[in-house]
Every structure is written in structure tokens, then in C-alpha cells.
Coordinates of C-alpha atoms in Angstrom, one line a residue:
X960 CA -123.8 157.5 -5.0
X961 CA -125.5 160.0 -2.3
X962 CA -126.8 163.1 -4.2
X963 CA -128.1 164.6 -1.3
X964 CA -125.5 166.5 0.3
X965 CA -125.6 168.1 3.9
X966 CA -123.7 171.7 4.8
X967 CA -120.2 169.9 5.7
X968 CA -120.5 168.4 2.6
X969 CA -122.1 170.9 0.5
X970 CA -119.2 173.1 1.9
X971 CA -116.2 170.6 1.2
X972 CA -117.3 170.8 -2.4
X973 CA -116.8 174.4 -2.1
X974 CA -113.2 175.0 -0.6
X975 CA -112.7 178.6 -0.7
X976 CA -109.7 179.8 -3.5
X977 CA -111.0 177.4 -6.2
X978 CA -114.5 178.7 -5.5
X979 CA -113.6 182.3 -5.8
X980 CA -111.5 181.0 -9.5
X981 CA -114.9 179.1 -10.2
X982 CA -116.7 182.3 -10.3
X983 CA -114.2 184.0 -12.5
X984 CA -114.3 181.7 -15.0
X985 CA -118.4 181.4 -15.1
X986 CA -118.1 185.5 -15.5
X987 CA -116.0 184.8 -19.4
X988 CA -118.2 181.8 -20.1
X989 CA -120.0 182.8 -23.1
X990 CA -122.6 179.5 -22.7
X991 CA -123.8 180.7 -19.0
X992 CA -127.4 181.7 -19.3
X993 CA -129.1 183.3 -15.9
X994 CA -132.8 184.2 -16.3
X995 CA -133.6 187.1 -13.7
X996 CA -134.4 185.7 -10.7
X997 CA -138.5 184.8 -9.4
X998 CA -138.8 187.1 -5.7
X999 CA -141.8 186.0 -4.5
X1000 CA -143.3 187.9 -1.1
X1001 CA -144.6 186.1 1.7
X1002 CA -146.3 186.8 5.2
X1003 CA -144.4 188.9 7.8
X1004 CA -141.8 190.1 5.6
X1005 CA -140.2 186.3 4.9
X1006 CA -139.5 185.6 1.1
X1007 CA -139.4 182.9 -1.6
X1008 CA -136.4 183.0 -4.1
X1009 CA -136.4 180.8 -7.3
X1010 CA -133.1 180.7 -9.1
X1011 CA -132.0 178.9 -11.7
X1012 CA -129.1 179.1 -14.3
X1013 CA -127.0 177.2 -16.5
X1014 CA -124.2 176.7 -19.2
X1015 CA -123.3 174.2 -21.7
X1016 CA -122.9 171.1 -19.2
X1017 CA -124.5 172.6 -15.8
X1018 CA -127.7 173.2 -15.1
X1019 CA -129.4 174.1 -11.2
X1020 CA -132.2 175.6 -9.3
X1021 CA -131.6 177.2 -5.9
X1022 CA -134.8 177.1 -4.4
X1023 CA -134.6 178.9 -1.0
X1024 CA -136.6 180.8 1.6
X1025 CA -135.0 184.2 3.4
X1026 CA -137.3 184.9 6.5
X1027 CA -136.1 188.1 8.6
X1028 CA -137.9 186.6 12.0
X1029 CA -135.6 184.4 12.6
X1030 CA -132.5 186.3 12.4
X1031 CA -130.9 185.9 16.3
X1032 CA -132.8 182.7 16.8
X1033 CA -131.7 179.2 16.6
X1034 CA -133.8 178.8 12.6
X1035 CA -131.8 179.8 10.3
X1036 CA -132.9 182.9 8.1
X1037 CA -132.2 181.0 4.9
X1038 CA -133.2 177.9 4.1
X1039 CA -133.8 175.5 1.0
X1040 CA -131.7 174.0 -1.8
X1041 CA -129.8 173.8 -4.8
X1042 CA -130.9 171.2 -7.6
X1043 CA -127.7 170.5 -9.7
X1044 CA -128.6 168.6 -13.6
X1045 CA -126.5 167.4 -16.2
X1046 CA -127.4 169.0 -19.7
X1047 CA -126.5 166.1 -21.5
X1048 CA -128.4 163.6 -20.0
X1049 CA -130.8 165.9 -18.0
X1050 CA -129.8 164.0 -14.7
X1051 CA -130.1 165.4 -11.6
X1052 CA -126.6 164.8 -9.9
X1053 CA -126.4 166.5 -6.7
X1054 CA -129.0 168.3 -3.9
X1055 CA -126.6 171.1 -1.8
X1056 CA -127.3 172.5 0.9
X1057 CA -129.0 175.7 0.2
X1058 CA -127.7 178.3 3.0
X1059 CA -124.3 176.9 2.3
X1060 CA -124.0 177.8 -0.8
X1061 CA -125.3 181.1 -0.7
X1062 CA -123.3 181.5 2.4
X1063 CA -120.0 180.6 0.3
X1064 CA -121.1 182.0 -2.8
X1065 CA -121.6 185.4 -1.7
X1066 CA -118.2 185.8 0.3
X1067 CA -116.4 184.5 -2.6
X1068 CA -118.1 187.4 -4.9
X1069 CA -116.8 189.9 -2.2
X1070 CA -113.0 188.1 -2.5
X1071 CA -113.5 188.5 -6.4
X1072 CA -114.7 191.6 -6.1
X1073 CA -111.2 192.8 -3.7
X1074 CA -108.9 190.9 -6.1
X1075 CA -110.2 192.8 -9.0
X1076 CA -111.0 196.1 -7.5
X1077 CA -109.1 196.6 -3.8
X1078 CA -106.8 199.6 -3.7
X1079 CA -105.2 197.7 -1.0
X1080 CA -105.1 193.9 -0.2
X1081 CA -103.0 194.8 3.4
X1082 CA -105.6 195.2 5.8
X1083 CA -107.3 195.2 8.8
X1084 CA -110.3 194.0 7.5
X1085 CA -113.6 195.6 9.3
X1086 CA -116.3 192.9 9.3
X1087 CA -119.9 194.5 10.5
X1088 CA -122.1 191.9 11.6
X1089 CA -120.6 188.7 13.4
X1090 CA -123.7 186.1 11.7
X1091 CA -122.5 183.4 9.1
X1092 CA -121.6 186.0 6.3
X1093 CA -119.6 187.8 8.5
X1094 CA -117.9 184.4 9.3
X1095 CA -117.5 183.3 5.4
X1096 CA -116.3 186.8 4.6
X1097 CA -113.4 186.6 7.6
X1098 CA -112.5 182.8 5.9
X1099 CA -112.7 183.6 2.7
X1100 CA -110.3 186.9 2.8
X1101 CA -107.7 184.9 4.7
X1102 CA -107.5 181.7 2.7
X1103 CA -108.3 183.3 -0.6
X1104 CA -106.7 186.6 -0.6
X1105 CA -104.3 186.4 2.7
X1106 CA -106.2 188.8 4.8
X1107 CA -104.6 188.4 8.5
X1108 CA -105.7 191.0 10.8
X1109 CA -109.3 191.5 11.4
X1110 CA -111.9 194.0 13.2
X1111 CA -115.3 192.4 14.6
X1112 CA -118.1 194.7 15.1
X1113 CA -121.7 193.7 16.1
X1114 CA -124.8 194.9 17.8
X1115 CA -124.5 191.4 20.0
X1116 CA -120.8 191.9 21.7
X1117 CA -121.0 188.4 22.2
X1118 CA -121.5 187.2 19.0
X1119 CA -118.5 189.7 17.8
X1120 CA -116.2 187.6 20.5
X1121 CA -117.2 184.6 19.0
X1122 CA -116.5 185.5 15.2
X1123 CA -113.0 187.0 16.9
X1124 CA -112.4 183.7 19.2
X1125 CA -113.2 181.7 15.7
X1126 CA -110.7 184.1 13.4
X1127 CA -107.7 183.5 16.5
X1128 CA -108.6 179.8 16.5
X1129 CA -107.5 179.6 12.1
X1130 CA -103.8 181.5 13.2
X1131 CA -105.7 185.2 12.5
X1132 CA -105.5 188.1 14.6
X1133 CA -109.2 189.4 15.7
X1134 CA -110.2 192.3 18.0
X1135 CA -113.5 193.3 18.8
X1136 CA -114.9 197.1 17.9
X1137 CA -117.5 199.1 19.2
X1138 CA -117.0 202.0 16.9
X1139 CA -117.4 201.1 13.3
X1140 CA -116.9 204.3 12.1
X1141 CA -113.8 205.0 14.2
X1142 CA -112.6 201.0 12.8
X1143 CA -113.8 202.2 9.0
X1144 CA -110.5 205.5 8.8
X1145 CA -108.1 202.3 10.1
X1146 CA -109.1 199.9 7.7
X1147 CA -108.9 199.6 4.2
X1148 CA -111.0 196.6 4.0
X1149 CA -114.5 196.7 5.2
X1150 CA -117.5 194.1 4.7
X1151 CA -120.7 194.8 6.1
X1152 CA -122.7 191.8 6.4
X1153 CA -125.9 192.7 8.7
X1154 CA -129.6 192.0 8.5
X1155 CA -129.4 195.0 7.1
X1156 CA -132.3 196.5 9.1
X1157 CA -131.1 199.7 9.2
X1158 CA -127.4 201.5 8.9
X1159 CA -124.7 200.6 10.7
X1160 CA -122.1 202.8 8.6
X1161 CA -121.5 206.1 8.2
X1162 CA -118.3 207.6 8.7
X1163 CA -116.0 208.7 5.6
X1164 CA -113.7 205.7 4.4
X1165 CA -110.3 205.9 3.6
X1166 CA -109.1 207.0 0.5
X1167 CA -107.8 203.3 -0.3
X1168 CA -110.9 201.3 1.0
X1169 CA -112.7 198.5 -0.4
X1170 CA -116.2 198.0 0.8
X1171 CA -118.2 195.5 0.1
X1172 CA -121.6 195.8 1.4
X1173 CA -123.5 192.0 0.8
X1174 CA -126.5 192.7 3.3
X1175 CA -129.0 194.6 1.9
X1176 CA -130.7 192.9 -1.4
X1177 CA -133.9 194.1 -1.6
X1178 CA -134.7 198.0 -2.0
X1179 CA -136.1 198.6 1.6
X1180 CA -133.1 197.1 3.2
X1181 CA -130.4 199.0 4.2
X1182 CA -126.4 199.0 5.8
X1183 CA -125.5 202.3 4.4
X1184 CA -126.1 206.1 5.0
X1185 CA -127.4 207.6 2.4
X1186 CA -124.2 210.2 2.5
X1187 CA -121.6 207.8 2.2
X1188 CA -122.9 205.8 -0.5
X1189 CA -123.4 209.1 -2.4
X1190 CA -119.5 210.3 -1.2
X1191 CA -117.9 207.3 -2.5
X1192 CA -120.0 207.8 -6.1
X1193 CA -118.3 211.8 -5.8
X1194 CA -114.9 210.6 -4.4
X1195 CA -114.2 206.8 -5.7
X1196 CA -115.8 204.4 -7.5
X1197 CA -119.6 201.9 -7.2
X1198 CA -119.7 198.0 -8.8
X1199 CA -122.2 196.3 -8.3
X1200 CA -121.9 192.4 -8.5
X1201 CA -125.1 191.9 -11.2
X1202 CA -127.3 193.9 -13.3
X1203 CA -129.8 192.8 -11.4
X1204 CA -129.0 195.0 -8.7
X1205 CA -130.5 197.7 -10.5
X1206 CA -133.6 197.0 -9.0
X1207 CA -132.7 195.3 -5.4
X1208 CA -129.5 197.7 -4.3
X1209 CA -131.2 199.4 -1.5
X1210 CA -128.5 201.1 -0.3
X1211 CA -127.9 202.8 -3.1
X1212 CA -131.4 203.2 -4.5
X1213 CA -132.0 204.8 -1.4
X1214 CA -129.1 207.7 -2.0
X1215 CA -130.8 208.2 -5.2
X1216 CA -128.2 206.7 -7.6
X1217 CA -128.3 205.2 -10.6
X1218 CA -127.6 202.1 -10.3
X1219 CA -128.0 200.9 -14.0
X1220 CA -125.0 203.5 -15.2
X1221 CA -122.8 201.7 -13.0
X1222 CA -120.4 198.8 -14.1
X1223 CA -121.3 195.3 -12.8
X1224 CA -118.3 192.8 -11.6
X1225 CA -118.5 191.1 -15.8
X1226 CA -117.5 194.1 -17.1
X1227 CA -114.4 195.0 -15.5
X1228 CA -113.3 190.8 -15.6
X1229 CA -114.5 191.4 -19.3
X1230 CA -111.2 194.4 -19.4
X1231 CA -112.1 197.6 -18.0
X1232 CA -110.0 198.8 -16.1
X1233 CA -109.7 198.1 -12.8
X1234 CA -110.6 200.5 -10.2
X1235 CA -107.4 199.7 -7.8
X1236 CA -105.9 202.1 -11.0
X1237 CA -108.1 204.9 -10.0
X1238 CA -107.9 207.2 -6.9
X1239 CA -110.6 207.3 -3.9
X1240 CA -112.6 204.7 -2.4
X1241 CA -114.1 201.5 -3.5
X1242 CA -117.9 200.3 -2.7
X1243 CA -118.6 196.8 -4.4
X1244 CA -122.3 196.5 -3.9
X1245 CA -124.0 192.6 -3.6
X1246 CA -127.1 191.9 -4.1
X1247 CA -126.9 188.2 -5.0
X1248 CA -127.4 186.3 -8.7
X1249 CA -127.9 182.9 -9.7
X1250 CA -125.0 182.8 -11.6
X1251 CA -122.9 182.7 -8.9
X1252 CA -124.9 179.7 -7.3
X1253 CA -124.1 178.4 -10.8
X1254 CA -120.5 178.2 -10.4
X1255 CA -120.9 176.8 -7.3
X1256 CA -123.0 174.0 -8.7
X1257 CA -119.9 173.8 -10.8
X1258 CA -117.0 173.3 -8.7
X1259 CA -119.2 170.9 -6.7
X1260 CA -120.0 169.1 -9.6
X1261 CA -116.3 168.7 -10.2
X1262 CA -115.2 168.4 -6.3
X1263 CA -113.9 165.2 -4.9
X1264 CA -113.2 166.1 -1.2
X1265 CA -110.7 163.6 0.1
X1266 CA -112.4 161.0 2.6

């Protein structure tokens, strides 16, 4: 059997509504144990994450490298792999494709995220920054949640047309933006999925948005003012996918907040309440977490893609 998996593969173990169930599940599995992850610094401002996690049959290890330089250029900002093991018989069973996963992974967290905490599921959708995130979070809405309608804004028009051109090509409806803060009062969906180099929204969201903000994960980085993060704590309500985010939310570290008094995704899939039942805006903050490359390792584990 080939353990070594490329990205199609990797990503037809990971179809996109039973991945976003997979990582439900992992959040009420009471075996799941996730070690804070290793963040280890490298030259020009590149990075080397070690991740690993595992429950009572599932063990992995995403080993991966995030390197801002190449952001706009044909290599990929993220690269690596996920190790997958058997805890029984401490086999290794499958390699995945590291991007992929955390590509998939981190959408899926954002669809979680809307089923649980979305005022409104209607749309238009704002997507802010046309890269592969903002391509996995236009996917993942539609087949997962039903999204149809969709906003594309980025700094590289042409990249937005693509993104657009891809969403019309799956049945969607797409239009491309220039004023994301103009798009933000029309849509009560919103993802922001930048390099997150420096803010791209500002404006005042509508009293029924979800945001979910996946760029920024370390505390310099950035995709939102200071103002609005700050507004929607006033005004709405702040989850933030992990408790690790605590220390790696810029975007809200950087509007002074305190990130550790705010509920993480487990606790309201645990039975708080949700925040759809409360007035004002909602900002579901990402930051990233191994368990959620755990449950991928899971449902690819389990995944036998037809062909």
C-alpha cells in the first residue's frame, strides 16, 4: 500500500462536510491529547512548526515550514508533512501532504466555527485574500454549509478574478470587490485570509456578521484594526479556535485584549451557548492547533476515496 500521499490525494481523504464532522467529534473526544505546539524561528522571518497530537488509536506529527518570502511566488509558503501512526501497533500508516492539510484543516475550523456561532448562514460571503485559504474557505462554505453567493477581494485583482472565475466554475455566484469595507455592511459572512502583513479591515460589520479571521497566527501579524477587533468585543462576541491562541492572536493582542478570558471553539461544542443566541457581531479568531491536523489524520486514516 502507498503511504505516501501527494495533495490530490491527501485532499481526497479530506472531502469537505465529513472533515468539518471530523473535527467536531475530535473537540468531545475525551482521549485526544495535543501538547502545545514547538514555533521555532528561522532566518528572514521564515518558521519551523512541530505539531504533534493524538487519541486513543491516532497518533501524527505535522512537520511543516511557513516562510513569508514566498508568498506571490511560484514556492509555496507552507511546506512539509503530516506523519500519521497507529497507537496500537505504533505503525506509521500514512505521509499527507503537509500544505493540504493545513489548507483543509483551517477552512473547515472556520465552517465549524459558522455552524456553531454564525448569526446568519445566508450570505454573501466576503473572502479577503484570493491565495489557497481564500480558495478552501469559498469550497468549504459552499459544500459544507451551502454558502452560494460570494465577494472576492484582493490586493492582486487578478488573482481575485481567478478565485471568482474558480467559485462560477463549481455553480457559485462570484464578484470581485475593491472595497472591503463597503463589501463587509453587505455581507454577513466574512473570511479574511491574507498574509496578514498588515490590515485589510476596518469598517464596522454588520450587526449579524460572522468573521472569521484565519491569517494572522503569530503576535506581529495582523488583518485587523485595532478598532474593530475591540468594537466587536464592546458590541458582539470573540472565540478563538484554541487556547493556544492566547499567545499567537495578533490581531487581538494587538487591541489589547485578553485573549485568555475568551471562550475557545471546545467550550461552546462542550454546551455554552451559542453565540447566534446573542445580539451583535461575531469574530471567530484562528490561529491554528494540532488538534485539528489530528482529525484530519483521522478522517484520512478512515478515507477510502473511490478509484
Amino acid at each position: 500500500m502507498n503511504i505516501l500521499l501527494d495533495a490530490a490525494q491527501t485532499a481526497a481523504r479530506l472531502p469537505w462536510a465529513p472533515l468539518v464532522d471530523e473535527i467536531e467529534a475530535l473537540l468531545t473526544d475525551p482521549t485526544v491529547q495535543v501538547p502545545p505546539r514547538t514555533v521555532l524561528p528561522m532566518a528572514a522571518g521564515a518558521f519551523l512548526f512541530a505539531m504533534p497530537g493524538c487519541d486513543a488509536r491516532t497518533a501524527m506529527t505535522k512537520l511543516i515550514t511557513f516562510t513569508p518570502a514566498n508568498v506571490g511566488t511560484a514556492t509555496p509558503s507552507i511546506q512539509g508533512d503530516v506523519a500519521v501512526f497507529d497507537v496500537a501497533s505504533g505503525a506509521r500508516t500514512l505521509i499527507l501532504d503537509g500544505p493540504t492539510v493545513t489548507g483543509r484543516r483551517t477552512a473547515a475550523v472556520s465552517a465549524l466555527g459558522a455552524r456553531w456561532l454564525a448569526p446568519n448562514l445566508a450570505g454573501p460571503m466576503l473572502i479577503v485574500g484570493a491565495g489557497v485559504q481564500g480558495q478552501a474557505h469559498v469550497e468549504v462554505f459552499a459544500a459544507a454549509l451551502g454558502v452560494q453567493d460570494f465577494r472576492i477581494a484582493s490586493r492582486r485583482r487578478a488573482s481575485a478574478e481567478a478565485l471568482a472565475a474558480h467559485a462560477l466554475g463549481l455553480g457559485l455566484r462570484a464578484e470581485v470587490v475593491d472595497d472591503v469595507d463597503a463589501a463587509l455592511a453587505e455581507c454577513p459572512l466574512v473570511a479574511t485570509c491574507t498574509p496578514a502583513s498588515g490590515v485589510v479591515l476596518r469598517g464596522q460589520p454588520r450587526a449579524d456578521a460572522f468573521i472569521a479571521a484565519v491569517g494572522a497566527f503569530t503576535p506581529q501579524m495582523v488583518e485587523l484594526a485595532p478598532e474593530l477587533c475591540r468594537a466587536i468585543a464592546a458590541q458582539g462576541r470573540i472565540v478563538v479556535d484554541s487556547r493556544d491562541a492566547g499567545h499567537e492572536a495578533g490581531d487581538l493582542l494587538q487591541a489589547g485584549l485578553d485573549v485568555d478570558a475568551m471562550p475557545a471553539l471546545a467550550d461552546i461544542v462542550a454546551g455554552q451557548p451559542k453565540a447566534r443566541d446573542a445580539r451583535g457581531p461575531v469574530l471567530f479568531k484562528s490561529c491554528g492547533w494540532a488538534g485539528w491536523d489530528l482529525a484530519a489524520a483521522r478522517l484520512a486514516a478512515k478515507s477510502r476515496p473511490a478509484g
